[in-house]
Amino acid sequence: MRLGLNLGYQTAWSTPADHLALAQEADRLGYSVVWAAEAYGSDSPSMLAWMAGQTQRIDVGSAVMQIPARTPAATAMTAATIDALSGGRFRLGLGVSGPQVSEGWHGVRFAKPLGRTREFVDIVKLAIARKEVAYDGEHYTLPLPDGPGKALRLSFHPPREHIPIYLAAVGPKNLELAGEIADGWLAVFYAPEFADEHLAAVAAGRAKAGKELAGFDVVPSVPVVIGDDVASCAELVRWYAALYVGGMGSRTQNFYNQLATRMGYGDAAREVQDLYLAKRQRDAAAAVPMEFIDRTSLLGPKERIAERMREYAASGVTTLSVTLFVADRDSGVQTLRTVAEALDLSGVGE
């Protein structure tokens, strides 16, 4: 199992300099990849291109580039360009986002996300492989019919004809699609105790493509808080969990709430959502079960985290990407070092 670092996106309490310092420390420590996110603020490819020029070995990955934000061809151009700038170190993580962002921010209907994702990835692969991009799908038609457009080919040679593609997936059908068409899965709220169901869906998709699960990169983003008292560490993650389970999406369409329900936390998930949507965020955070937080995070002293790492590796995780819940840059650097030490202690690192 390898280590990754998920930086998320820029917030009111972070700076690009902070994120760069953490990426550079992860690079020095031998982490395999640093990921950047986007929602409706900072975009991931700009951050990644900037960090790629100031790191040496670590891969840079989008977690994610939003499918509704760009055409497939523009996504392929960006991926190929960052791959060239970084010397072949780019990983393309894609996701459909959610209805509120897709329709409210990008003006793109959220309907039929699986079909749109499949066609989007088809076109990205054609472009990066420098094949003529001609496509006749339900959602994308290239070139447009009855017009002056013609099938074009990417006009420069990127370092690789195939850039690793990852899908951010939560539901069973999307997990199966990830197994079928992608090289890896970007997971959230991943608990080793509940991994079998998720990976069975991925394996079904791999089988459709005539492939085995071996070689597929399973990449959960896992909150990490180092400290002696596990309950105190969990308090720093509680608000994040409440935001996603309770407030990320609408009452009828919240993928993270549905995931928590499938994991056996249905009653708590409903309570957290009710409280969050009633603008009682503090109560919603308090209602998140400690067990749910602990199972989906790395909490406590180094030795406990090492033991949990063994469980993640045994469940099928191949890249464990940590999300730092820290107060400042120095704390983040120290946490990265402790996580690397924990991996060494665990005996499951590559």
CSV table of C-alpha atoms in Angstrom, one decimal:
chain,number,residue,atom,x,y,z
A,1,MET,CA,0.0,0.0,0.0
A,2,ARG,CA,1.3,3.5,-0.9
A,3,LEU,CA,0.5,6.8,0.6
A,4,GLY,CA,-1.2,9.8,-1.0
A,5,LEU,CA,-2.1,13.3,0.2
A,6,ASN,CA,-5.4,14.9,-0.5
A,7,LEU,CA,-5.2,18.7,-0.2
A,8,GLY,CA,-8.8,19.4,-1.0
A,9,TYR,CA,-9.4,22.9,-2.3
A,10,GLN,CA,-8.5,26.4,-1.2
A,11,THR,CA,-10.5,27.7,1.7
A,12,ALA,CA,-10.7,30.7,3.9
A,13,TRP,CA,-8.1,29.1,6.3
A,14,SER,CA,-5.6,27.8,3.7
A,15,THR,CA,-3.3,29.3,1.2
A,16,PRO,CA,-1.6,28.1,-2.0
A,17,ALA,CA,1.7,28.4,-0.2
A,18,ASP,CA,0.5,26.1,2.6
A,19,HIS,CA,-0.6,23.5,0.1
A,20,LEU,CA,2.6,23.7,-1.8
A,21,ALA,CA,4.7,23.2,1.3
A,22,LEU,CA,2.6,20.1,2.2
A,23,ALA,CA,3.0,18.7,-1.3
A,24,GLN,CA,6.7,19.3,-1.2
A,25,GLU,CA,7.0,17.6,2.1
A,26,ALA,CA,5.0,14.6,0.8
A,27,ASP,CA,7.3,14.5,-2.2
A,28,ARG,CA,10.4,14.4,0.1
A,29,LEU,CA,8.8,11.6,2.3
A,30,GLY,CA,8.1,9.4,-0.7
A,31,TYR,CA,4.3,9.8,-0.9
A,32,SER,CA,3.1,8.5,-4.3
A,33,VAL,CA,0.6,11.2,-5.2
A,34,VAL,CA,-0.9,14.5,-4.2
A,35,TRP,CA,-4.5,15.3,-5.1
A,36,ALA,CA,-6.3,18.6,-5.4
A,37,ALA,CA,-10.0,19.1,-5.5
A,38,GLU,CA,-12.5,21.6,-6.9
A,39,ALA,CA,-16.1,22.5,-6.1
A,40,TYR,CA,-17.1,26.1,-7.0
A,41,GLY,CA,-13.9,27.9,-5.9
A,42,SER,CA,-10.3,27.1,-6.7
A,43,ASP,CA,-9.9,24.7,-9.6
A,44,SER,CA,-7.8,21.6,-9.4
A,45,PRO,CA,-5.7,21.7,-12.7
A,46,SER,CA,-4.3,25.2,-12.0
A,47,MET,CA,-3.2,24.1,-8.5
A,48,LEU,CA,-1.7,20.8,-9.8
A,49,ALA,CA,0.2,22.5,-12.7
A,50,TRP,CA,1.7,24.9,-10.2
A,51,MET,CA,2.7,22.2,-7.8
A,52,ALA,CA,4.0,19.9,-10.6
A,53,GLY,CA,6.7,22.5,-11.5
A,54,GLN,CA,7.8,22.7,-7.9
A,55,THR,CA,8.0,19.0,-7.0
A,56,GLN,CA,10.3,16.2,-8.2
A,57,ARG,CA,8.9,12.7,-8.0
A,58,ILE,CA,5.4,12.8,-6.6
A,59,ASP,CA,2.4,12.3,-9.0
A,60,VAL,CA,-0.2,15.1,-9.2
A,61,GLY,CA,-3.8,14.1,-9.5
A,62,SER,CA,-7.2,15.7,-9.8
A,63,ALA,CA,-9.7,14.6,-7.2
A,64,VAL,CA,-11.6,15.6,-9.1
A,65,MET,CA,-11.9,17.6,-12.3
A,66,GLN,CA,-15.6,18.1,-12.6
A,67,ILE,CA,-17.2,16.5,-15.7
A,68,PRO,CA,-19.9,19.3,-16.0
A,69,ALA,CA,-17.2,22.0,-15.9
A,70,ARG,CA,-15.4,21.2,-19.1
A,71,THR,CA,-15.9,19.5,-22.5
A,72,PRO,CA,-14.2,16.1,-22.8
A,73,ALA,CA,-11.8,17.6,-25.3
A,74,ALA,CA,-10.8,20.5,-23.0
A,75,THR,CA,-10.3,18.0,-20.2
A,76,ALA,CA,-8.0,15.9,-22.4
A,77,MET,CA,-6.0,19.0,-23.5
A,78,THR,CA,-5.5,19.9,-19.8
A,79,ALA,CA,-4.6,16.4,-18.8
A,80,ALA,CA,-2.1,16.0,-21.6
A,81,THR,CA,-0.6,19.4,-20.9
A,82,ILE,CA,-0.1,18.8,-17.2
A,83,ASP,CA,1.3,15.4,-18.0
A,84,ALA,CA,3.8,17.0,-20.3
A,85,LEU,CA,4.7,19.7,-17.8
A,86,SER,CA,5.2,17.2,-15.0
A,87,GLY,CA,7.2,14.6,-17.0
A,88,GLY,CA,4.4,12.0,-17.0
A,89,ARG,CA,3.2,12.5,-13.4
A,90,PHE,CA,-0.4,13.4,-13.9
A,91,ARG,CA,-3.5,11.3,-12.8
A,92,LEU,CA,-6.9,12.3,-14.1
A,93,GLY,CA,-9.6,11.9,-11.5
A,94,LEU,CA,-13.1,12.7,-12.8
A,95,GLY,CA,-16.5,13.1,-11.1
A,96,VAL,CA,-20.0,14.3,-12.0
A,97,SER,CA,-20.2,16.5,-8.9
A,98,GLY,CA,-23.8,16.8,-7.6
A,99,PRO,CA,-27.0,18.3,-8.8
A,100,GLN,CA,-26.6,21.6,-6.9
A,101,VAL,CA,-23.2,22.4,-8.3
A,102,SER,CA,-23.7,20.9,-11.8
A,103,GLU,CA,-27.0,22.7,-12.4
A,104,GLY,CA,-26.5,25.7,-10.2
A,105,TRP,CA,-22.9,26.6,-10.9
A,106,HIS,CA,-22.2,25.0,-14.3
A,107,GLY,CA,-25.7,25.1,-15.9
A,108,VAL,CA,-25.4,21.4,-16.9
A,109,ARG,CA,-28.3,19.1,-16.2
A,110,PHE,CA,-27.4,16.3,-13.8
A,111,ALA,CA,-29.6,13.7,-15.5
A,112,LYS,CA,-28.1,10.3,-16.6
A,113,PRO,CA,-24.7,10.8,-14.8
A,114,LEU,CA,-23.6,7.2,-15.6
A,115,GLY,CA,-24.1,7.6,-19.4
A,116,ARG,CA,-22.5,11.0,-19.5
A,117,THR,CA,-19.5,9.7,-17.6
A,118,ARG,CA,-19.0,6.8,-19.9
A,119,GLU,CA,-19.1,8.9,-23.0
A,120,PHE,CA,-16.9,11.6,-21.5
A,121,VAL,CA,-14.2,9.1,-20.6
A,122,ASP,CA,-14.5,7.5,-24.1
A,123,ILE,CA,-13.7,10.9,-25.7
A,124,VAL,CA,-10.9,11.7,-23.3
A,125,LYS,CA,-9.2,8.4,-24.0
A,126,LEU,CA,-9.5,9.0,-27.8
A,127,ALA,CA,-8.0,12.5,-27.5
A,128,ILE,CA,-5.1,11.5,-25.3
A,129,ALA,CA,-4.2,8.6,-27.5
A,130,ARG,CA,-4.0,11.1,-30.4
A,131,LYS,CA,-6.7,9.4,-32.4
A,132,GLU,CA,-9.2,11.3,-34.5
A,133,VAL,CA,-12.0,12.4,-32.1
A,134,ALA,CA,-15.2,11.3,-33.8
A,135,TYR,CA,-18.0,10.3,-31.5
A,136,ASP,CA,-21.7,9.6,-31.9
A,137,GLY,CA,-23.3,9.2,-28.5
A,138,GLU,CA,-26.4,10.1,-26.7
A,139,HIS,CA,-24.8,13.0,-24.8
A,140,TYR,CA,-21.8,14.0,-27.1
A,141,THR,CA,-21.6,14.2,-30.8
A,142,LEU,CA,-18.3,15.1,-32.4
A,143,PRO,CA,-18.0,16.7,-34.8
A,144,LEU,CA,-21.4,18.4,-34.8
A,145,PRO,CA,-23.4,17.2,-37.8
A,146,ASP,CA,-24.3,19.5,-40.7
A,147,GLY,CA,-21.7,22.0,-39.9
A,148,PRO,CA,-18.1,23.0,-40.7
A,149,GLY,CA,-16.5,20.9,-37.9
A,150,LYS,CA,-14.3,18.0,-38.7
A,151,ALA,CA,-12.7,15.2,-36.6
A,152,LEU,CA,-9.5,16.5,-35.1
A,153,ARG,CA,-6.5,15.0,-33.4
A,154,LEU,CA,-4.6,16.3,-30.4
A,155,SER,CA,-1.9,18.5,-32.0
A,156,PHE,CA,1.0,17.7,-29.8
A,157,HIS,CA,2.6,14.5,-28.4
A,158,PRO,CA,2.1,14.1,-24.7
A,159,PRO,CA,4.6,11.8,-22.8
A,160,ARG,CA,2.1,9.0,-22.6
A,161,GLU,CA,-0.7,7.7,-24.8
A,162,HIS,CA,-2.7,6.7,-21.7
A,163,ILE,CA,-3.0,8.8,-18.6
A,164,PRO,CA,-4.4,7.0,-15.6
A,165,ILE,CA,-8.1,7.8,-15.1
A,166,TYR,CA,-9.9,7.6,-11.8
A,167,LEU,CA,-13.6,7.9,-11.0
A,168,ALA,CA,-15.0,9.4,-7.8
A,169,ALA,CA,-17.8,6.9,-7.2
A,170,VAL,CA,-20.2,6.3,-4.3
A,171,GLY,CA,-23.1,4.2,-5.5
A,172,PRO,CA,-22.9,0.6,-6.7
A,173,LYS,CA,-23.6,1.3,-10.3
A,174,ASN,CA,-21.0,4.0,-10.4
A,175,LEU,CA,-18.5,1.7,-8.7
A,176,GLU,CA,-19.1,-0.9,-11.4
A,177,LEU,CA,-18.6,1.7,-14.1
A,178,ALA,CA,-15.3,2.7,-12.4
A,179,GLY,CA,-14.1,-0.9,-12.6
A,180,GLU,CA,-15.1,-1.2,-16.2
A,181,ILE,CA,-13.7,2.0,-17.7
A,182,ALA,CA,-11.2,3.5,-15.2
A,183,ASP,CA,-7.8,2.7,-13.7
A,184,GLY,CA,-8.8,3.5,-10.2
A,185,TRP,CA,-11.5,4.5,-7.7
A,186,LEU,CA,-11.5,7.7,-5.6
A,187,ALA,CA,-13.4,6.7,-2.5
A,188,VAL,CA,-14.8,8.7,0.4
A,189,PHE,CA,-16.0,7.5,3.8
A,190,TYR,CA,-14.3,4.2,3.1
A,191,ALA,CA,-14.4,1.8,6.0
A,192,PRO,CA,-12.4,-1.5,5.7
A,193,GLU,CA,-15.2,-3.3,7.5
A,194,PHE,CA,-17.6,-2.5,4.7
A,195,ALA,CA,-15.2,-2.8,1.7
A,196,ASP,CA,-16.4,-6.2,0.4
A,197,GLU,CA,-19.6,-4.8,-1.0
A,198,HIS,CA,-17.9,-1.9,-2.7
A,199,LEU,CA,-15.1,-3.9,-4.2
A,200,ALA,CA,-17.5,-6.6,-5.4
A,201,ALA,CA,-19.2,-3.9,-7.6
A,202,VAL,CA,-15.8,-2.8,-8.9
A,203,ALA,CA,-14.8,-6.4,-9.6
A,204,ALA,CA,-18.1,-6.8,-11.6
A,205,GLY,CA,-17.1,-3.9,-13.8
A,206,ARG,CA,-13.6,-5.2,-14.2
A,207,ALA,CA,-15.0,-8.5,-15.3
A,208,LYS,CA,-17.1,-6.8,-18.0
A,209,ALA,CA,-13.9,-5.4,-19.4
A,210,GLY,CA,-12.2,-8.8,-19.2
A,211,LYS,CA,-9.9,-7.7,-16.4
A,212,GLU,CA,-9.3,-8.7,-12.8
A,213,LEU,CA,-9.3,-6.5,-9.7
A,214,ALA,CA,-5.5,-6.7,-9.6
A,215,GLY,CA,-3.9,-3.6,-11.0
A,216,PHE,CA,-6.9,-1.4,-10.2
A,217,ASP,CA,-6.0,1.4,-7.8
A,218,VAL,CA,-8.3,1.7,-4.8
A,219,VAL,CA,-7.8,5.2,-3.3
A,220,PRO,CA,-9.8,6.3,-0.3
A,221,SER,CA,-9.4,9.8,1.0
A,222,VAL,CA,-9.1,9.3,4.8
A,223,PRO,CA,-9.2,12.0,7.4
A,224,VAL,CA,-6.2,11.8,9.8
A,225,VAL,CA,-5.8,13.3,13.3
A,226,ILE,CA,-2.8,12.4,15.4
A,227,GLY,CA,-3.2,12.5,19.2
A,228,ASP,CA,-3.3,10.4,22.4
A,229,ASP,CA,-7.1,10.6,22.9
A,230,VAL,CA,-9.1,9.1,20.1
A,231,ALA,CA,-12.4,10.8,21.0
A,232,SER,CA,-10.7,14.2,21.0
A,233,CYS,CA,-9.2,13.5,17.6
A,234,ALA,CA,-12.6,12.5,16.3
A,235,GLU,CA,-14.1,15.9,17.3
A,236,LEU,CA,-12.0,17.6,14.5
A,237,VAL,CA,-13.6,15.3,11.9
A,238,ARG,CA,-17.1,15.5,13.2
A,239,TRP,CA,-18.1,18.7,11.4
A,240,TYR,CA,-16.7,17.4,8.1
A,241,ALA,CA,-18.8,14.2,8.4
A,242,ALA,CA,-21.9,16.2,9.3
A,243,LEU,CA,-21.5,18.5,6.3
A,244,TYR,CA,-21.3,15.6,3.8
A,245,VAL,CA,-23.9,13.3,5.4
A,246,GLY,CA,-26.3,16.1,6.3
A,247,GLY,CA,-25.8,18.9,3.9
A,248,MET,CA,-24.1,17.9,0.7
A,249,GLY,CA,-27.0,17.7,-1.6
A,250,SER,CA,-30.7,17.8,-1.2
A,251,ARG,CA,-32.9,15.8,1.2
A,252,THR,CA,-33.8,13.4,-1.6
A,253,GLN,CA,-30.4,13.3,-3.4
A,254,ASN,CA,-27.4,13.1,-1.0
A,255,PHE,CA,-25.1,10.3,-2.1
A,256,TYR,CA,-23.1,10.4,1.1
A,257,ASN,CA,-26.2,10.1,3.3
A,258,GLN,CA,-27.2,7.1,1.2
A,259,LEU,CA,-23.7,5.6,1.6
A,260,ALA,CA,-23.9,6.0,5.4
A,261,THR,CA,-27.3,4.3,5.3
A,262,ARG,CA,-25.9,1.4,3.3
A,263,MET,CA,-23.1,1.1,5.9
A,264,GLY,CA,-25.8,0.5,8.6
A,265,TYR,CA,-26.1,4.0,10.0
A,266,GLY,CA,-29.5,4.8,8.5
A,267,ASP,CA,-31.2,6.2,11.6
A,268,ALA,CA,-28.2,8.4,12.4
A,269,ALA,CA,-27.9,9.6,8.8
A,270,ARG,CA,-31.5,10.7,8.8
A,271,GLU,CA,-31.1,12.6,12.1
A,272,VAL,CA,-27.9,14.3,10.9
A,273,GLN,CA,-29.6,15.4,7.7
A,274,ASP,CA,-32.7,16.6,9.5
A,275,LEU,CA,-30.6,18.7,11.9
A,276,TYR,CA,-28.3,20.0,9.2
A,277,LEU,CA,-31.0,21.1,6.9
A,278,ALA,CA,-32.8,22.8,9.8
A,279,LYS,CA,-29.6,24.9,10.1
A,280,ARG,CA,-28.7,23.2,13.4
A,281,GLN,CA,-25.2,22.3,12.3
A,282,ARG,CA,-23.7,22.0,15.8
A,283,ASP,CA,-26.4,19.4,16.7
A,284,ALA,CA,-25.9,17.7,13.4
A,285,ALA,CA,-22.2,17.3,14.1
A,286,ALA,CA,-23.0,15.9,17.6
A,287,ALA,CA,-25.3,13.4,16.1
A,288,VAL,CA,-22.7,11.7,13.9
A,289,PRO,CA,-21.9,8.4,15.5
A,290,MET,CA,-18.4,8.1,16.9
A,291,GLU,CA,-18.2,4.6,15.4
A,292,PHE,CA,-18.8,6.0,11.9
A,293,ILE,CA,-16.1,8.6,12.3
A,294,ASP,CA,-13.6,6.1,13.7
A,295,ARG,CA,-14.2,3.5,11.0
A,296,THR,CA,-13.7,6.1,8.2
A,297,SER,CA,-10.7,8.0,9.7
A,298,LEU,CA,-7.2,7.5,11.1
A,299,LEU,CA,-7.4,8.7,14.7
A,300,GLY,CA,-5.1,8.5,17.7
A,301,PRO,CA,-1.4,7.7,18.3
A,302,LYS,CA,1.0,6.4,15.7
A,303,GLU,CA,0.7,2.8,16.8
A,304,ARG,CA,-3.1,2.8,16.5
A,305,ILE,CA,-2.9,4.4,13.1
A,306,ALA,CA,-0.4,1.7,12.0
A,307,GLU,CA,-2.8,-1.0,13.1
A,308,ARG,CA,-5.7,0.6,11.1
A,309,MET,CA,-3.4,0.9,8.1
A,310,ARG,CA,-3.0,-2.9,8.2
A,311,GLU,CA,-6.8,-3.2,8.1
A,312,TYR,CA,-7.0,-0.8,5.1
A,313,ALA,CA,-4.4,-2.7,3.2
A,314,ALA,CA,-6.1,-6.1,4.0
A,315,SER,CA,-9.4,-4.7,2.7
A,316,GLY,CA,-7.9,-4.0,-0.7
A,317,VAL,CA,-6.7,-0.4,-0.5
A,318,THR,CA,-3.7,0.2,-2.7
A,319,THR,CA,-3.2,4.0,-2.2
A,320,LEU,CA,-4.2,5.5,1.2
A,321,SER,CA,-4.6,9.2,0.6
A,322,VAL,CA,-4.8,11.2,3.9
A,323,THR,CA,-6.7,14.4,4.4
A,324,LEU,CA,-5.1,16.5,7.1
A,325,PHE,CA,-7.2,17.9,9.9
A,326,VAL,CA,-4.6,20.3,11.4
A,327,ALA,CA,-4.4,23.8,12.6
A,328,ASP,CA,-1.5,25.1,10.5
A,329,ARG,CA,1.2,24.2,8.1
A,330,ASP,CA,3.8,23.0,10.7
A,331,SER,CA,1.2,20.7,12.2
A,332,GLY,CA,0.5,19.4,8.7
A,333,VAL,CA,4.1,18.7,8.0
A,334,GLN,CA,4.5,16.8,11.3
A,335,THR,CA,1.4,14.8,10.6
A,336,LEU,CA,2.7,13.8,7.2
A,337,ARG,CA,5.9,12.6,8.8
A,338,THR,CA,4.0,10.6,11.5
A,339,VAL,CA,1.8,9.0,8.9
A,340,ALA,CA,4.9,7.9,6.9
A,341,GLU,CA,6.3,6.5,10.2
A,342,ALA,CA,3.1,4.7,10.9
A,343,LEU,CA,3.2,3.1,7.4
A,344,ASP,CA,6.7,1.8,8.1
A,345,LEU,CA,5.6,0.5,11.5
A,346,SER,CA,2.6,-1.2,9.9
A,347,GLY,CA,4.7,-3.3,7.5
A,348,VAL,CA,2.2,-3.0,4.6
A,349,GLY,CA,4.0,-0.2,2.7
A,350,GLU,CA,5.6,-0.9,-0.7
